[in-house]
Short mmCIF file of N, CA, C and O in Angstrom, two decimals:
data_model
loop_
_atom_site.label_atom_id
_atom_site.label_comp_id
_atom_site.label_asym_id
_atom_site.label_seq_id
_atom_site.Cartn_x
_atom_site.Cartn_y
_atom_site.Cartn_z
N MET A 30 92.41 89.80 169.07
CA MET A 30 93.20 88.11 168.68
C MET A 30 93.97 89.05 167.64
O MET A 30 93.72 89.31 166.98
N LYS A 31 94.07 87.95 168.56
CA LYS A 31 96.62 88.14 167.73
C LYS A 31 96.06 87.40 166.24
O LYS A 31 95.31 86.84 166.07
N ASP A 32 96.28 88.71 164.83
CA ASP A 32 96.44 87.51 163.84
C ASP A 32 96.91 87.27 163.27
O ASP A 32 98.03 86.59 163.83
N ASN A 33 96.40 85.68 162.92
CA ASN A 33 97.70 83.91 162.23
C ASN A 33 97.93 84.42 161.59
O ASN A 33 99.09 82.61 161.33
N ILE A 34 98.57 84.74 160.45
CA ILE A 34 99.02 85.90 159.14
C ILE A 34 100.51 85.75 159.32
O ILE A 34 100.70 86.28 160.71
N VAL A 35 101.05 84.46 158.92
CA VAL A 35 102.60 85.08 158.75
C VAL A 35 102.54 85.03 157.08
O VAL A 35 102.25 84.27 156.50
N GLU A 36 103.35 85.95 157.11
CA GLU A 36 103.64 86.59 155.58
C GLU A 36 105.13 84.78 155.08
O GLU A 36 105.91 85.17 156.36
N VAL A 37 104.78 85.28 154.18
CA VAL A 37 106.55 83.76 153.46
C VAL A 37 107.18 84.66 152.83
O VAL A 37 108.20 84.43 152.79
N ILE A 38 107.06 85.56 151.83
CA ILE A 38 107.29 86.24 151.28
C ILE A 38 107.52 87.89 151.32
O ILE A 38 106.47 89.40 152.55
N SER A 39 108.87 88.51 152.32
CA SER A 39 109.26 89.69 153.04
C SER A 39 108.41 90.99 152.32
O SER A 39 109.03 91.36 150.95
N SER A 40 108.45 92.09 152.39
CA SER A 40 107.96 92.78 151.78
C SER A 40 108.40 93.82 150.99
O SER A 40 108.37 93.44 149.71
N GLN A 41 109.90 93.37 151.28
CA GLN A 41 111.48 94.08 149.57
C GLN A 41 111.37 92.94 149.03
O GLN A 41 111.02 93.08 147.58
N THR A 42 110.69 90.93 148.95
CA THR A 42 111.13 91.26 147.95
C THR A 42 109.28 91.26 147.34
O THR A 42 109.89 91.44 145.79
N ARG A 43 108.06 91.17 148.26
CA ARG A 43 107.26 91.07 147.76
C ARG A 43 107.15 92.39 146.57
O ARG A 43 107.30 92.91 145.18
N LYS A 44 107.43 93.95 146.94
CA LYS A 44 108.27 95.39 145.84
C LYS A 44 108.69 94.71 144.77
O LYS A 44 109.20 95.20 143.64
N GLN A 45 109.92 93.81 145.40
CA GLN A 45 111.10 93.60 144.34
C GLN A 45 109.42 92.79 143.32
O GLN A 45 110.02 93.38 142.07
N ILE A 46 109.36 91.89 143.28
CA ILE A 46 108.65 91.27 142.47
C ILE A 46 107.96 91.84 141.24
O ILE A 46 107.48 91.89 140.20
N GLN A 47 106.78 92.65 142.32
CA GLN A 47 105.58 93.64 141.87
C GLN A 47 106.49 94.05 141.32
O GLN A 47 105.94 94.83 139.76
N ASP A 48 107.99 95.22 140.76
CA ASP A 48 108.73 96.16 140.79
C ASP A 48 109.09 95.29 139.00
O ASP A 48 108.50 96.25 137.52
N GLU A 49 110.03 93.78 138.89
CA GLU A 49 109.65 93.06 137.79
C GLU A 49 108.73 93.11 136.70
O GLU A 49 108.21 93.16 135.84
N ILE A 50 107.68 92.45 136.98
CA ILE A 50 106.27 92.33 137.22
C ILE A 50 105.68 93.56 136.44
O ILE A 50 105.08 93.55 134.38
N SER A 51 105.41 94.76 136.93
CA SER A 51 105.01 95.79 135.97
C SER A 51 105.62 96.70 135.25
O SER A 51 105.31 97.15 133.89
N GLY A 52 107.58 95.96 134.57
CA GLY A 52 108.31 97.46 133.51
C GLY A 52 108.33 95.32 133.27
O GLY A 52 109.01 95.84 131.70
N MET A 53 107.60 94.93 133.25
CA MET A 53 107.67 92.81 132.30
C MET A 53 107.13 93.02 131.05
O MET A 53 106.41 94.13 130.65
N THR A 54 107.82 93.40 129.67
CA THR A 54 107.23 93.29 128.47
C THR A 54 107.39 91.55 127.53
O THR A 54 108.80 91.36 127.81
N PHE A 55 107.04 91.78 127.11
CA PHE A 55 106.94 90.78 125.43
C PHE A 55 106.96 91.12 123.98
O PHE A 55 106.92 91.89 124.04
N THR A 56 108.13 89.87 123.12
CA THR A 56 107.98 90.49 122.23
C THR A 56 108.36 89.28 121.97
O THR A 56 108.56 87.66 121.87
N LYS A 57 107.17 89.04 120.90
CA LYS A 57 106.81 87.02 120.05
C LYS A 57 108.35 87.63 119.27
O LYS A 57 108.58 87.55 118.27
N ASN A 58 108.21 86.09 118.91
CA ASN A 58 109.85 85.62 117.91
C ASN A 58 110.01 85.00 117.89
O ASN A 58 109.88 84.99 116.50
N PHE A 59 108.98 83.92 117.05
CA PHE A 59 108.45 82.66 116.34
C PHE A 59 107.33 81.82 116.62
O PHE A 59 106.95 81.67 117.54
N ARG A 60 106.66 82.10 115.99
CA ARG A 60 105.00 81.38 115.47
C ARG A 60 105.49 80.35 114.82
O ARG A 60 105.30 80.50 113.90
N SER A 61 104.17 78.73 114.87
CA SER A 61 104.52 77.70 113.82
C SER A 61 102.87 77.56 114.54
O SER A 61 102.31 78.00 115.37
N PRO A 62 102.68 76.81 113.87
CA PRO A 62 100.91 76.26 113.99
C PRO A 62 100.60 75.65 115.91
O PRO A 62 99.83 75.52 115.81
N SER A 63 102.32 75.01 116.13
CA SER A 63 102.07 73.90 117.36
C SER A 63 102.98 75.10 118.50
O SER A 63 102.98 74.63 118.89
N ALA A 64 103.53 76.12 117.92
CA ALA A 64 104.67 76.69 119.20
C ALA A 64 104.60 77.82 118.84
O ALA A 64 104.81 78.89 117.63
N GLU A 65 105.10 78.59 120.29
CA GLU A 65 105.55 80.21 120.02
C GLU A 65 106.91 80.24 121.15
O GLU A 65 106.82 79.16 121.68
N GLU A 66 107.50 80.96 120.62
CA GLU A 66 108.61 81.49 121.28
C GLU A 66 108.24 83.25 121.93
O GLU A 66 108.70 83.63 121.24
N TRP A 67 108.90 83.35 123.27
CA TRP A 67 108.83 84.74 123.67
C TRP A 67 109.95 85.14 124.02
O TRP A 67 110.01 84.31 124.82
N TYR A 68 109.92 86.54 123.48
CA TYR A 68 111.16 86.61 124.25
C TYR A 68 110.59 87.19 125.63
O TYR A 68 110.08 88.35 125.58
N ILE A 69 111.13 88.10 127.38
CA ILE A 69 110.54 87.94 128.05
C ILE A 69 112.24 89.30 128.45
O ILE A 69 113.41 89.31 128.56
N PHE A 70 111.47 90.51 128.90
CA PHE A 70 112.47 91.83 129.52
C PHE A 70 111.89 92.12 130.55
O PHE A 70 110.68 92.79 130.32
N LEU A 71 113.04 92.26 131.11
CA LEU A 71 112.41 92.73 132.62
C LEU A 71 113.87 93.76 133.09
O LEU A 71 114.77 93.81 131.93
N PRO A 72 112.64 94.69 134.42
CA PRO A 72 112.94 96.17 134.03
C PRO A 72 114.86 95.95 134.12
O PRO A 72 115.99 96.52 133.69
N ASN A 73 115.47 95.41 135.40
CA ASN A 73 115.81 94.64 136.11
C ASN A 73 117.59 93.63 135.26
O ASN A 73 118.47 93.17 136.78
N PHE A 74 116.86 92.94 135.32
CA PHE A 74 117.34 91.56 134.34
C PHE A 74 117.94 91.62 132.75
O PHE A 74 117.03 91.77 132.10
N LYS A 75 118.84 91.23 132.44
CA LYS A 75 119.35 90.68 131.09
C LYS A 75 120.26 89.82 130.47
O LYS A 75 120.94 89.21 131.03
N ASP A 76 119.81 90.02 129.13
CA ASP A 76 120.94 88.25 129.02
C ASP A 76 122.59 89.27 128.72
O ASP A 76 122.82 89.81 128.07
N PRO A 77 123.33 88.22 129.42
CA PRO A 77 124.23 89.69 130.38
C PRO A 77 125.10 89.04 128.44
O PRO A 77 126.70 90.19 128.34
N ILE A 78 124.94 88.34 128.02
CA ILE A 78 126.09 87.61 126.37
C ILE A 78 125.48 89.03 125.53
O ILE A 78 125.80 90.17 124.67
N THR A 79 124.04 89.24 124.68
CA THR A 79 123.69 89.47 123.59
C THR A 79 122.87 91.46 125.02
O THR A 79 123.33 91.95 124.47
N GLY A 80 122.47 91.57 126.44
CA GLY A 80 122.15 92.69 127.34
C GLY A 80 121.29 92.77 127.04
O GLY A 80 120.80 93.41 126.64
N GLY A 81 120.54 91.80 126.04
CA GLY A 81 118.84 91.99 125.12
C GLY A 81 117.97 91.70 126.62
O GLY A 81 118.21 91.06 127.31
N ALA A 82 116.63 90.60 126.57
CA ALA A 82 115.86 89.84 126.75
C ALA A 82 116.63 89.13 127.89
O ALA A 82 117.68 88.28 127.84
N ALA A 83 116.34 89.07 129.31
CA ALA A 83 115.92 88.27 130.54
C ALA A 83 115.87 86.80 130.39
O ALA A 83 116.31 86.81 131.53
N GLY A 84 115.18 86.72 129.38
CA GLY A 84 114.97 85.48 129.22
C GLY A 84 113.99 85.12 128.33
O GLY A 84 113.30 85.52 127.47
N LYS A 85 112.98 83.40 127.98
CA LYS A 85 112.12 83.41 126.59
C LYS A 85 111.47 81.84 127.31
O LYS A 85 111.71 81.72 127.97
N ALA A 86 109.80 82.38 126.62
CA ALA A 86 109.27 81.40 126.93
C ALA A 86 108.92 80.69 125.64
O ALA A 86 108.19 81.27 125.12
N ILE A 87 109.03 78.95 125.60
CA ILE A 87 108.68 78.90 124.67
C ILE A 87 107.20 77.79 125.19
O ILE A 87 106.60 76.79 125.48
N ILE A 88 106.12 77.90 124.08
CA ILE A 88 105.12 77.65 124.68
C ILE A 88 104.61 76.18 123.28
O ILE A 88 104.53 76.72 122.29
N HIS A 89 104.49 74.95 123.75
CA HIS A 89 104.17 73.90 122.63
C HIS A 89 101.82 73.97 122.92
O HIS A 89 101.94 73.52 123.93
N TYR A 90 101.50 74.03 121.44
CA TYR A 90 99.76 73.81 121.97
C TYR A 90 100.27 72.38 121.70
O TYR A 90 100.64 71.82 121.14
N ASN A 91 98.62 71.58 121.56
CA ASN A 91 97.97 70.80 121.56
C ASN A 91 97.99 70.44 120.00
O ASN A 91 96.66 72.09 120.07
N LEU A 92 98.34 70.07 119.41
CA LEU A 92 97.75 69.88 117.84
C LEU A 92 96.49 69.22 118.39
O LEU A 92 95.78 69.08 116.48
N LEU A 93 96.11 68.24 119.34
CA LEU A 93 94.67 67.38 119.23
C LEU A 93 93.90 68.26 119.67
O LEU A 93 92.19 66.79 118.44
N GLY A 94 93.43 69.43 119.31
CA GLY A 94 92.55 70.03 119.66
C GLY A 94 91.26 69.16 121.17
O GLY A 94 90.51 69.15 121.57
N THR A 95 92.15 68.98 121.31
CA THR A 95 90.79 67.94 122.86
C THR A 95 91.79 68.98 124.24
O THR A 95 92.57 69.38 123.98
N LYS A 96 90.85 68.45 125.48
CA LYS A 96 91.02 69.57 126.28
C LYS A 96 91.56 68.77 127.37
O LYS A 96 92.35 69.61 128.19
N GLU A 97 92.25 67.38 127.36
CA GLU A 97 91.99 66.76 127.94
C GLU A 97 93.95 66.41 127.88
O GLU A 97 94.75 66.07 129.04
N ILE A 98 94.97 67.65 126.69
CA ILE A 98 95.38 67.57 126.71
C ILE A 98 96.30 69.37 127.35
O ILE A 98 96.04 69.39 127.20
N PHE A 99 97.68 68.42 127.88
CA PHE A 99 98.32 70.24 128.36
C PHE A 99 99.25 70.59 127.56
O PHE A 99 99.32 69.98 126.03
N ILE A 100 99.54 72.05 128.36
CA ILE A 100 100.48 73.10 127.03
C ILE A 100 101.96 72.31 127.28
O ILE A 100 101.42 73.26 128.92
N ASN A 101 102.05 72.50 126.38
CA ASN A 101 103.30 72.15 127.85
C ASN A 101 104.26 74.15 127.42
O ASN A 101 105.32 74.18 126.25
N THR A 102 104.54 74.09 128.62
CA THR A 102 105.49 75.24 128.33
C THR A 102 107.23 75.81 129.22
O THR A 102 107.21 74.75 129.97
N THR A 103 107.95 76.17 128.61
CA THR A 103 109.24 75.79 129.12
C THR A 103 110.04 77.76 129.68
O THR A 103 109.80 77.62 128.10
N ILE A 104 110.29 78.05 130.27
CA ILE A 104 111.18 79.53 130.28
C ILE A 104 112.35 79.31 131.11
O ILE A 104 112.93 78.55 131.56
N ILE A 105 113.12 79.85 130.13
CA ILE A 105 114.90 79.70 130.28
C ILE A 105 114.96 81.78 130.38
O ILE A 105 114.52 82.55 129.76
N PHE A 106 115.47 81.40 131.69
CA PHE A 106 116.01 82.73 132.42
C PHE A 106 117.92 82.81 131.79
O PHE A 106 118.59 81.70 132.68
N ASP A 107 117.78 83.34 131.11
CA ASP A 107 119.07 83.33 130.53
C ASP A 107 119.92 84.69 131.82
O ASP A 107 122.03 84.56 131.74
N ASP A 108 119.66 85.34 132.40
CA ASP A 108 119.77 85.91 134.02
C ASP A 108 120.78 85.54 134.11
O ASP A 108 120.27 84.68 135.35
N PRO A 109 122.42 84.84 135.25
CA PRO A 109 123.00 84.22 135.23
C PRO A 109 122.46 85.00 137.38
O PRO A 109 122.29 84.22 138.09
N ALA A 110 121.77 85.77 137.53
CA ALA A 110 122.08 86.81 138.80
C ALA A 110 120.62 86.07 139.05
O ALA A 110 120.48 85.46 140.59
N LEU A 111 119.22 84.99 138.19
CA LEU A 111 118.00 85.15 138.44
C LEU A 111 117.89 83.56 138.72
O LEU A 111 117.68 82.50 139.51
N HIS A 112 120.24 82.81 138.80
CA HIS A 112 120.42 81.66 139.36
C HIS A 112 120.27 81.13 140.50
O HIS A 112 120.72 80.30 141.00
N ASN A 113 120.42 82.56 140.89
CA ASN A 113 121.14 82.72 142.10
C ASN A 113 119.69 82.56 143.88
O ASN A 113 118.72 83.23 143.51
N LYS A 114 119.80 80.58 144.47
CA LYS A 114 118.64 80.86 144.90
C LYS A 114 118.48 81.30 145.66
O LYS A 114 117.13 81.34 146.49
N ALA A 115 119.05 82.73 146.61
CA ALA A 115 118.45 83.73 147.58
C ALA A 115 117.17 84.55 146.38
O ALA A 115 116.26 85.05 147.27
N LEU A 116 116.87 84.31 145.26
CA LEU A 116 116.46 84.92 144.10
C LEU A 116 114.99 83.87 144.16
O LEU A 116 113.36 84.34 142.84
N HIS A 117 114.64 83.04 144.95
CA HIS A 117 114.19 81.64 144.33
C HIS A 117 112.54 82.08 143.98
O HIS A 117 110.99 82.68 143.28
N GLN A 118 112.07 83.32 144.86
CA GLN A 118 110.54 83.58 145.29
C GLN A 118 110.44 84.75 143.89
O GLN A 118 110.15 84.30 143.49
N LEU A 119 111.16 85.10 144.31
CA LEU A 119 111.77 86.74 142.25
C LEU A 119 110.95 85.21 141.66
O LEU A 119 110.25 85.19 140.34
N VAL A 120 111.64 84.46 141.68
CA VAL A 120 111.86 83.37 139.76
C VAL A 120 111.00 83.15 139.89
O VAL A 120 109.49 83.37 139.05
N TYR A 121 109.26 82.49 140.84
CA TYR A 121 108.94 82.24 140.79
C TYR A 121 107.23 82.43 140.64
O TYR A 121 106.52 83.03 139.90
N GLY A 122 107.58 84.14 141.62
CA GLY A 122 106.46 85.10 140.85
C GLY A 122 106.47 85.62 140.11
O GLY A 122 105.19 85.56 138.91
N ILE A 123 107.58 85.86 138.54
CA ILE A 123 107.37 86.04 137.84
C ILE A 123 106.61 85.23 137.07
O ILE A 123 106.40 85.75 135.75
N SER A 124 107.59 84.00 136.78
CA SER A 124 107.41 82.84 136.30
C SER A 124 106.30 82.94 136.23
O SER A 124 104.57 81.53 135.51
N ASP A 125 105.62 82.29 137.43
CA ASP A 125 103.78 82.94 137.15
C ASP A 125 103.24 83.13 136.54
O ASP A 125 102.07 83.01 136.13
N GLU A 126 103.37 84.74 136.90
CA GLU A 126 102.81 86.37 136.54
C GLU A 126 102.63 86.09 134.54
O GLU A 126 102.42 85.95 133.64
N ILE A 127 103.65 85.63 134.01
CA ILE A 127 104.49 84.57 133.01
C ILE A 127 103.57 83.77 131.85
O ILE A 127 102.43 84.00 131.31
N ILE A 128 103.20 82.96 133.01
CA ILE A 128 101.70 82.13 132.45
C ILE A 128 100.60 82.33 132.56
O ILE A 128 100.34 82.63 132.13
N ASN A 129 100.72 83.41 133.62
CA ASN A 129 99.44 84.20 133.47
C ASN A 129 99.32 84.73 132.35
O ASN A 129 97.95 84.40 130.90
N ARG A 130 99.59 85.47 131.59
CA ARG A 130 99.95 86.78 130.53
C ARG A 130 100.25 85.42 129.07
O ARG A 130 99.36 86.46 128.31
N LEU A 131 100.60 84.49 129.29
CA LEU A 131 100.60 84.10 127.44
C LEU A 131 99.67 82.84 127.77
O LEU A 131 100.38 82.55 126.38
N VAL A 132 99.40 82.39 128.91
CA VAL A 132 98.90 80.75 128.92
C VAL A 132 97.75 80.91 129.42
O VAL A 132 96.83 80.21 128.67
N GLY A 133 97.50 82.05 129.92
CA GLY A 133 96.04 81.83 130.69
C GLY A 133 95.42 81.54 132.40
O GLY A 133 94.63 81.02 131.68
N TYR A 134 96.59 80.78 132.50
CA TYR A 134 96.10 79.47 133.65
C TYR A 134 95.43 78.53 133.01
O TYR A 134 94.91 77.51 133.71
N ALA A 135 94.94 77.77 131.15
CA ALA A 135 95.11 76.57 129.98
C ALA A 135 95.56 75.62 131.63
O ALA A 135 96.78 75.63 131.97
N ASP A 136 94.85 74.89 131.13
CA ASP A 136 96.28 73.09 131.54
C ASP A 136 97.30 73.16 131.13
O ASP A 136 97.94 72.88 130.18
N THR A 137 98.33 73.31 131.79
CA THR A 137 99.32 74.22 131.53
C THR A 137 100.79 72.85 132.71
O THR A 137 100.58 72.96 133.27
N LEU A 138 102.09 72.16 131.36
CA LEU A 138 102.89 71.90 132.98
C LEU A 138 103.98 72.92 132.03
O LEU A 138 104.51 72.62 130.42
N LEU A 139 104.95 73.21 133.36
CA LEU A 139 105.55 74.38 132.77
C LEU A 139 106.91 73.48 134.09
O LEU A 139 107.01 72.85 134.69
N SER A 140 107.70 73.62 133.37
CA SER A 140 108.98 74.11 133.49
C SER A 140 109.85 75.50 132.78
O SER A 140 110.19 75.83 132.72
N VAL A 141 110.51 75.74 134.12
CA VAL A 141 111.63 76.63 134.13
C VAL A 141 113.37 76.19 134.46
O VAL A 141 112.91 75.64 135.21
N HIS A 142 114.09 76.79 134.01
CA HIS A 142 115.41 76.72 133.68
C HIS A 142 115.72 78.00 134.44
O HIS A 142 115.85 79.10 133.15
N ALA A 143 116.45 78.13 134.76
CA ALA A 143 117.49 79.73 135.98
C ALA A 143 118.15 79.16 137.15
O ALA A 143 118.24 79.40 138.15
N GLY A 144 119.04 77.46 136.66
CA GLY A 144 120.04 77.27 138.16
C GLY A 144 119.43 76.65 139.35
O GLY A 144 118.65 76.10 138.51
N GLU A 145 119.89 76.74 139.46
CA GLU A 145 119.39 77.13 141.18
C GLU A 145 117.78 76.65 141.11
O GLU A 145 117.25 76.01 142.26
N ASN A 146 117.39 77.96 141.25
CA ASN A 146 115.89 77.28 141.10
C ASN A 146 114.85 76.45 139.65
O ASN A 146 113.81 77.63 139.73
N SER A 147 114.97 76.11 139.12
CA SER A 147 115.08 75.12 138.40
C SER A 147 113.40 74.51 139.19
O SER A 147 114.30 74.19 140.21
N TYR A 148 112.86 74.76 138.18
CA TYR A 148 111.89 73.88 138.98
C TYR A 148 110.61 73.63 137.55
O TYR A 148 110.79 73.89 136.24
N GLN A 149 109.39 72.67 138.26
CA GLN A 149 108.32 72.15 137.76
C GLN A 149 107.06 72.50 138.02
O GLN A 149 107.37 72.42 139.26
N ALA A 150 106.44 72.72 137.13
CA ALA A 150 104.75 72.99 138.34
C ALA A 150 103.60 72.25 136.91
O ALA A 150 104.18 73.05 135.75
N GLU A 151 102.55 72.14 137.23
CA GLU A 151 101.22 72.23 136.55
C GLU A 151 100.45 72.83 137.18
O GLU A 151 100.09 73.11 137.93
N TYR A 152 99.77 72.93 136.05
CA TYR A 152 98.41 74.41 135.98
C TYR A 152 96.93 73.69 136.09
O TYR A 152 97.51 73.58 133.72
N ARG A 153 96.45 73.48 136.35
CA ARG A 153 94.77 73.09 135.92
C ARG A 153 93.80 74.35 135.63
O ARG A 153 93.80 74.83 136.88
N GLN A 154 93.06 73.71 135.41
CA GLN A 154 92.17 74.95 135.42
C GLN A 154 90.67 74.02 136.33
O GLN A 154 90.42 73.18 136.93
#
């Protein structure tokens, strides 16, 4: 019987996502009672001006203490290479892993800023 599974992501893109995720590191830049800012370092991407972090994640926490409120997370990629439409799946894969590591898939409203690869998503437990 023929397998009906269709690969949406090429093996080359899947490997590129895995390489970036396995080498991804973070540095916390700012912490307040309601927000965190994390610099995101990727092995093959960087800020063209500073040569540093490829982007940053800003996480705004709910101050009311209720679980019905979303965490608002913004990811901004500064490397213009990540704005290339051909890298949309890479940006999506990296962003998904950032949410997993920094927010843990709590109820989250996500906004990704990456030129043509910008998008918004909602994560619910």
